Amino acid sequence: WASADPGIQFHTTINDWHTCPQSGPIRASNPCSEYMFLDDTACNLASLNLTAFRRPDKSFDTDAFEHACRLWTIVLEIAVLMAQFPSRRIAELSYRYRTLGLGFANIGGLLMTSGISYDSNAARAICGAISAIMTGVSYATSAEMANELGPFPGYQPNANDMLRVVRNHRRAAYGQADGYEKLATNPVPLDHAACPDKALIEAATGAWDRAIELGQSHGFRNAQATVVAPTGTIGLVMDCDTTGIEPDFALVKFKKLAG
C-alpha cells in the first residue's frame, strides 16, 4: 500500500490484444506499465493536455483534438528515425516495429472543470470516447503513412492478428458487448448512452471506421500507436491539474524530482 508495488498485470488479456504475436509474446512492460510490447523494443512518448481542447462553453473541441492526434502521430513516426537507442538490438527492433507512444493527460482536470464526477458513468464514457478517438485517429494516420512509406517491416507475418485487434477496438468503440474475436475476456465497451457529448461518440466510431478501412488497404506504419503514461513530470510542465488518467488526489500536491 505504501508504494503501490508490485503492480499486477494480466498476461492473457495483454497478449489477446498483442498486435504482433507471430513475433513472440509480450512478457513484460516498462516500469510504469503503459508500454507493453516485445522484448528489446522501445517507444517515444508524447501526451496531450486535454483541458487545452475544452471550449468556453465546456464542450470538447473534437476537431482540434483529432488534428493534434494526427499531427503528433506523424511527429512520433519521425522520432523513430531520429532516436538514439541504448543498444543495437533495441535499435533494430524499434525500427522493425516502429511503436509509438501517443497519450493524454489531465482527464481528471477536464472532468472537474466540466462539473462531472470522476467516478460516474458519464466520466467513464467521456474518457472512453476520448481514448477511442486518440487511438483510432492515430492508427488511421499510421495507415496513411503506410500507403506512402510502406508498413512497418514486421507487419506482413502479423497482418491478420493486427487487423483482428483493430476490429476488436472498433467493436468496443461501437459499444458492442459481444462478437469479439479470440478474446478470453471481453472488454468493457464504450457506453454511448452515458456520454453527454454525442460528438465524441460520432468521432470515436468514425475514427475506427477509417482505421479499419485504411488499414485493410495499406497496412500500418506502426505496430502500436498509443499509451497512457503517468506524465508525472511533463504534466507539471504542461500545467496539468491531474496527471495521466487518474483523478486528483489532493488540491495541493508536492513532487520530489529525481536528479
CSV table of C-alpha atoms in Angstrom, one decimal, residues 4-259:
chain,number,residue,atom,x,y,z
A,4,ALA,CA,1.7,0.6,-4.9
A,5,ASP,CA,4.2,-2.0,-5.9
A,6,PRO,CA,4.4,-4.6,-7.3
A,7,GLY,CA,1.8,-3.9,-10.0
A,8,ILE,CA,-0.4,-6.7,-11.3
A,9,GLN,CA,-0.5,-7.5,-15.0
A,10,PHE,CA,-2.9,-9.9,-16.7
A,11,HIS,CA,-0.7,-11.9,-19.2
A,12,THR,CA,-3.7,-13.5,-21.1
A,13,THR,CA,-5.5,-10.2,-21.7
A,14,ILE,CA,-2.3,-8.4,-22.6
A,15,ASN,CA,-1.5,-11.0,-25.3
A,16,ASP,CA,-5.0,-11.2,-26.6
A,17,TRP,CA,-4.6,-7.5,-27.7
A,18,HIS,CA,-1.0,-8.1,-28.9
A,19,THR,CA,-0.7,-6.8,-32.5
A,20,CYS,CA,2.4,-8.9,-33.3
A,21,PRO,CA,2.0,-12.3,-31.7
A,22,GLN,CA,3.8,-14.1,-34.5
A,23,SER,CA,6.9,-12.3,-33.5
A,24,GLY,CA,6.8,-13.5,-29.9
A,25,PRO,CA,4.7,-13.0,-26.7
A,26,ILE,CA,4.6,-9.9,-24.6
A,27,ARG,CA,6.4,-10.8,-21.4
A,28,ALA,CA,6.7,-7.6,-19.5
A,29,SER,CA,6.2,-3.8,-19.6
A,30,ASN,CA,8.2,-0.7,-18.8
A,31,PRO,CA,8.2,0.2,-15.1
A,32,CYS,CA,5.2,2.5,-15.4
A,33,SER,CA,3.3,-0.3,-17.4
A,34,GLU,CA,1.9,1.9,-20.2
A,35,TYR,CA,4.2,0.3,-22.9
A,36,MET,CA,3.7,-3.4,-23.4
A,37,PHE,CA,5.3,-5.0,-26.4
A,38,LEU,CA,8.1,-7.3,-27.4
A,39,ASP,CA,11.4,-7.6,-25.5
A,40,ASP,CA,14.1,-5.2,-26.6
A,41,THR,CA,11.8,-2.6,-28.1
A,42,ALA,CA,11.1,1.0,-27.1
A,43,CYS,CA,8.9,3.9,-28.0
A,44,ASN,CA,9.0,7.6,-27.5
A,45,LEU,CA,6.1,9.3,-25.6
A,46,ALA,CA,4.0,12.4,-26.3
A,47,SER,CA,1.0,13.4,-24.2
A,48,LEU,CA,-1.8,15.9,-25.0
A,49,ASN,CA,-3.2,18.1,-22.2
A,50,LEU,CA,-7.0,17.5,-22.6
A,51,THR,CA,-8.0,20.8,-21.0
A,52,ALA,CA,-6.4,22.6,-23.9
A,53,PHE,CA,-9.3,21.3,-26.0
A,54,ARG,CA,-12.1,22.5,-23.7
A,55,ARG,CA,-14.1,25.3,-25.2
A,56,PRO,CA,-15.5,28.2,-23.0
A,57,ASP,CA,-19.0,26.6,-23.3
A,58,LYS,CA,-17.5,23.4,-21.6
A,59,SER,CA,-17.8,21.4,-24.9
A,60,PHE,CA,-14.8,19.4,-26.2
A,61,ASP,CA,-13.1,20.6,-29.4
A,62,THR,CA,-13.2,17.2,-31.2
A,63,ASP,CA,-11.8,18.6,-34.5
A,64,ALA,CA,-8.8,20.2,-32.8
A,65,PHE,CA,-8.1,17.0,-30.8
A,66,GLU,CA,-8.3,14.8,-33.9
A,67,HIS,CA,-5.9,17.2,-35.7
A,68,ALA,CA,-3.5,17.1,-32.7
A,69,CYS,CA,-3.6,13.3,-32.6
A,70,ARG,CA,-2.9,13.1,-36.4
A,71,LEU,CA,0.0,15.7,-36.1
A,72,TRP,CA,1.7,14.0,-33.2
A,73,THR,CA,1.4,10.6,-34.7
A,74,ILE,CA,3.5,11.9,-37.6
A,75,VAL,CA,5.9,13.6,-35.2
A,76,LEU,CA,6.4,10.4,-33.3
A,77,GLU,CA,7.0,8.4,-36.5
A,78,ILE,CA,9.7,10.9,-37.5
A,79,ALA,CA,11.1,10.5,-33.9
A,80,VAL,CA,11.6,6.8,-34.6
A,81,LEU,CA,14.1,7.7,-37.3
A,82,MET,CA,15.7,10.5,-35.2
A,83,ALA,CA,16.1,8.5,-32.0
A,84,GLN,CA,19.3,7.1,-30.5
A,85,PHE,CA,18.9,3.8,-28.7
A,86,PRO,CA,20.9,2.2,-25.9
A,87,SER,CA,21.8,-1.0,-27.7
A,88,ARG,CA,21.9,-2.3,-31.3
A,89,ARG,CA,19.2,-4.9,-30.6
A,90,ILE,CA,16.7,-2.3,-29.3
A,91,ALA,CA,17.5,-0.1,-32.3
A,92,GLU,CA,16.9,-2.9,-34.8
A,93,LEU,CA,13.6,-4.0,-33.3
A,94,SER,CA,12.4,-0.4,-32.8
A,95,TYR,CA,13.0,0.2,-36.5
A,96,ARG,CA,11.3,-3.1,-37.4
A,97,TYR,CA,8.1,-2.4,-35.4
A,98,ARG,CA,8.1,1.4,-35.1
A,99,THR,CA,6.0,1.5,-32.0
A,100,LEU,CA,4.6,5.0,-30.9
A,101,GLY,CA,3.5,6.3,-27.6
A,102,LEU,CA,0.9,9.0,-28.1
A,103,GLY,CA,-1.2,9.6,-25.0
A,104,PHE,CA,-3.1,12.2,-23.0
A,105,ALA,CA,-3.0,13.8,-19.5
A,106,ASN,CA,-5.4,15.8,-17.3
A,107,ILE,CA,-8.6,13.8,-17.9
A,108,GLY,CA,-9.3,14.4,-14.1
A,109,GLY,CA,-8.9,18.1,-14.6
A,110,LEU,CA,-11.1,18.1,-17.7
A,111,LEU,CA,-13.9,16.3,-15.8
A,112,MET,CA,-13.6,18.6,-12.7
A,113,THR,CA,-13.8,21.8,-14.8
A,114,SER,CA,-16.8,20.3,-16.6
A,115,GLY,CA,-18.5,19.6,-13.3
A,116,ILE,CA,-18.6,15.8,-13.9
A,117,SER,CA,-17.7,13.3,-11.1
A,118,TYR,CA,-14.7,11.2,-11.9
A,119,ASP,CA,-16.4,8.0,-10.6
A,120,SER,CA,-19.5,8.3,-12.8
A,121,ASN,CA,-20.8,6.6,-15.9
A,122,ALA,CA,-20.7,9.9,-17.8
A,123,ALA,CA,-17.0,10.4,-16.9
A,124,ARG,CA,-16.1,6.8,-17.9
A,125,ALA,CA,-17.9,7.3,-21.2
A,126,ILE,CA,-16.1,10.6,-21.9
A,127,CYS,CA,-12.7,9.1,-21.1
A,128,GLY,CA,-13.5,6.0,-23.2
A,129,ALA,CA,-14.6,8.2,-26.2
A,130,ILE,CA,-11.5,10.4,-26.0
A,131,SER,CA,-9.3,7.3,-25.8
A,132,ALA,CA,-11.1,5.8,-28.8
A,133,ILE,CA,-10.7,8.9,-30.8
A,134,MET,CA,-7.0,9.2,-30.0
A,135,THR,CA,-6.1,5.6,-30.8
A,136,GLY,CA,-8.4,5.4,-33.8
A,137,VAL,CA,-7.1,8.6,-35.4
A,138,SER,CA,-3.5,7.5,-34.7
A,139,TYR,CA,-3.9,4.1,-36.3
A,140,ALA,CA,-5.7,5.7,-39.3
A,141,THR,CA,-2.8,8.1,-39.7
A,142,SER,CA,-0.4,5.2,-39.4
A,143,ALA,CA,-2.2,3.5,-42.3
A,144,GLU,CA,-2.0,6.7,-44.3
A,145,MET,CA,1.8,6.8,-43.8
A,146,ALA,CA,2.0,3.1,-44.7
A,147,ASN,CA,0.4,4.0,-48.0
A,148,GLU,CA,3.2,6.4,-48.7
A,149,LEU,CA,6.2,4.7,-47.0
A,150,GLY,CA,5.1,1.1,-46.6
A,151,PRO,CA,4.0,-0.8,-43.5
A,152,PHE,CA,6.5,-1.5,-40.7
A,153,PRO,CA,8.9,-4.3,-41.7
A,154,GLY,CA,7.4,-6.8,-39.2
A,155,TYR,CA,3.8,-6.2,-40.5
A,156,GLN,CA,3.2,-9.0,-43.0
A,157,PRO,CA,3.6,-12.0,-40.7
A,158,ASN,CA,1.4,-10.3,-38.2
A,159,ALA,CA,-1.1,-8.6,-40.6
A,160,ASN,CA,-4.1,-10.9,-39.7
A,161,ASP,CA,-3.5,-10.6,-36.0
A,162,MET,CA,-3.1,-6.8,-36.1
A,163,LEU,CA,-6.3,-6.3,-38.2
A,164,ARG,CA,-8.1,-8.6,-35.7
A,165,VAL,CA,-7.0,-6.4,-32.8
A,166,VAL,CA,-8.1,-3.2,-34.7
A,167,ARG,CA,-11.5,-4.8,-35.5
A,168,ASN,CA,-11.9,-5.6,-31.8
A,169,HIS,CA,-11.1,-2.0,-30.9
A,170,ARG,CA,-13.8,-0.8,-33.4
A,171,ARG,CA,-16.4,-3.1,-31.8
A,172,ALA,CA,-15.6,-1.6,-28.4
A,173,ALA,CA,-15.9,1.9,-29.8
A,174,TYR,CA,-19.3,1.0,-31.2
A,175,GLY,CA,-20.5,-0.2,-27.8
A,176,GLN,CA,-20.7,-3.9,-28.7
A,177,ALA,CA,-21.0,-6.3,-25.7
A,178,ASP,CA,-20.1,-9.4,-27.7
A,179,GLY,CA,-18.9,-10.6,-31.1
A,180,TYR,CA,-15.2,-10.1,-30.3
A,181,GLU,CA,-12.5,-12.2,-32.0
A,182,LYS,CA,-10.2,-14.5,-29.9
A,183,LEU,CA,-10.5,-12.8,-26.6
A,184,ALA,CA,-10.5,-14.7,-23.3
A,185,THR,CA,-12.3,-11.7,-21.6
A,186,ASN,CA,-14.4,-9.2,-23.5
A,187,PRO,CA,-13.6,-5.5,-22.8
A,188,VAL,CA,-16.0,-3.0,-21.3
A,189,PRO,CA,-17.4,-1.3,-24.4
A,190,LEU,CA,-18.0,2.4,-24.9
A,191,ASP,CA,-21.3,3.4,-23.3
A,192,HIS,CA,-22.9,5.6,-25.9
A,193,ALA,CA,-26.0,6.4,-23.8
A,194,ALA,CA,-23.9,7.6,-20.8
A,195,CYS,CA,-21.8,10.1,-22.8
A,196,PRO,CA,-23.2,13.6,-22.5
A,197,ASP,CA,-21.3,14.8,-25.7
A,198,LYS,CA,-22.6,12.9,-28.7
A,199,ALA,CA,-20.0,14.5,-30.9
A,200,LEU,CA,-17.4,12.4,-29.1
A,201,ILE,CA,-19.2,9.2,-29.9
A,202,GLU,CA,-19.5,10.1,-33.6
A,203,ALA,CA,-15.8,11.0,-33.7
A,204,ALA,CA,-14.9,7.8,-32.0
A,205,THR,CA,-16.8,5.4,-34.3
A,206,GLY,CA,-15.7,7.4,-37.3
A,207,ALA,CA,-12.1,7.2,-36.3
A,208,TRP,CA,-12.2,3.4,-36.1
A,209,ASP,CA,-14.1,3.1,-39.4
A,210,ARG,CA,-11.2,5.0,-41.1
A,211,ALA,CA,-8.6,3.0,-39.2
A,212,ILE,CA,-10.1,-0.3,-40.4
A,213,GLU,CA,-10.7,0.9,-44.0
A,214,LEU,CA,-7.2,2.3,-44.4
A,215,GLY,CA,-5.5,-0.5,-42.5
A,216,GLN,CA,-7.1,-3.2,-44.7
A,217,SER,CA,-5.9,-1.4,-47.8
A,218,HIS,CA,-2.4,-0.3,-46.8
A,219,GLY,CA,-1.4,-2.0,-43.5
A,220,PHE,CA,0.0,0.1,-40.7
A,221,ARG,CA,3.3,2.0,-40.4
A,222,ASN,CA,3.5,1.3,-36.7
A,223,ALA,CA,2.8,-1.8,-34.6
A,224,GLN,CA,1.4,0.2,-31.7
A,225,ALA,CA,0.3,3.8,-31.7
A,226,THR,CA,-0.9,4.9,-28.2
A,227,VAL,CA,-0.3,4.5,-24.5
A,228,VAL,CA,-1.5,6.4,-21.4
A,229,ALA,CA,1.6,7.3,-19.4
A,230,PRO,CA,1.6,8.7,-15.8
A,231,THR,CA,3.0,12.1,-17.1
A,232,GLY,CA,4.3,12.8,-13.5
A,233,THR,CA,6.9,15.3,-14.7
A,234,ILE,CA,5.7,16.6,-18.1
A,235,GLY,CA,2.3,17.1,-16.6
A,236,LEU,CA,3.8,19.8,-14.5
A,237,VAL,CA,5.4,21.4,-17.5
A,238,MET,CA,2.1,21.4,-19.3
A,239,ASP,CA,0.3,22.9,-16.3
A,240,CYS,CA,-2.0,19.9,-15.9
A,241,ASP,CA,-4.2,19.8,-12.8
A,242,THR,CA,-4.0,16.0,-12.8
A,243,THR,CA,-1.5,13.7,-14.5
A,244,GLY,CA,-2.2,10.8,-16.8
A,245,ILE,CA,-5.6,9.1,-16.4
A,246,GLU,CA,-6.1,9.3,-12.6
A,247,PRO,CA,-8.3,11.6,-10.6
A,248,ASP,CA,-7.0,14.5,-8.4
A,249,PHE,CA,-5.9,13.0,-5.1
A,250,ALA,CA,-5.4,16.4,-3.4
A,251,LEU,CA,-5.9,20.0,-4.2
A,252,VAL,CA,-2.4,20.8,-3.1
A,253,LYS,CA,0.5,18.5,-4.1
A,254,PHE,CA,4.2,18.4,-3.8
A,255,LYS,CA,6.5,16.5,-6.1
A,256,LYS,CA,10.1,15.3,-5.5
A,257,LEU,CA,12.1,15.3,-8.7
A,258,ALA,CA,14.9,12.8,-9.1
A,259,GLY,CA,18.2,14.1,-10.4
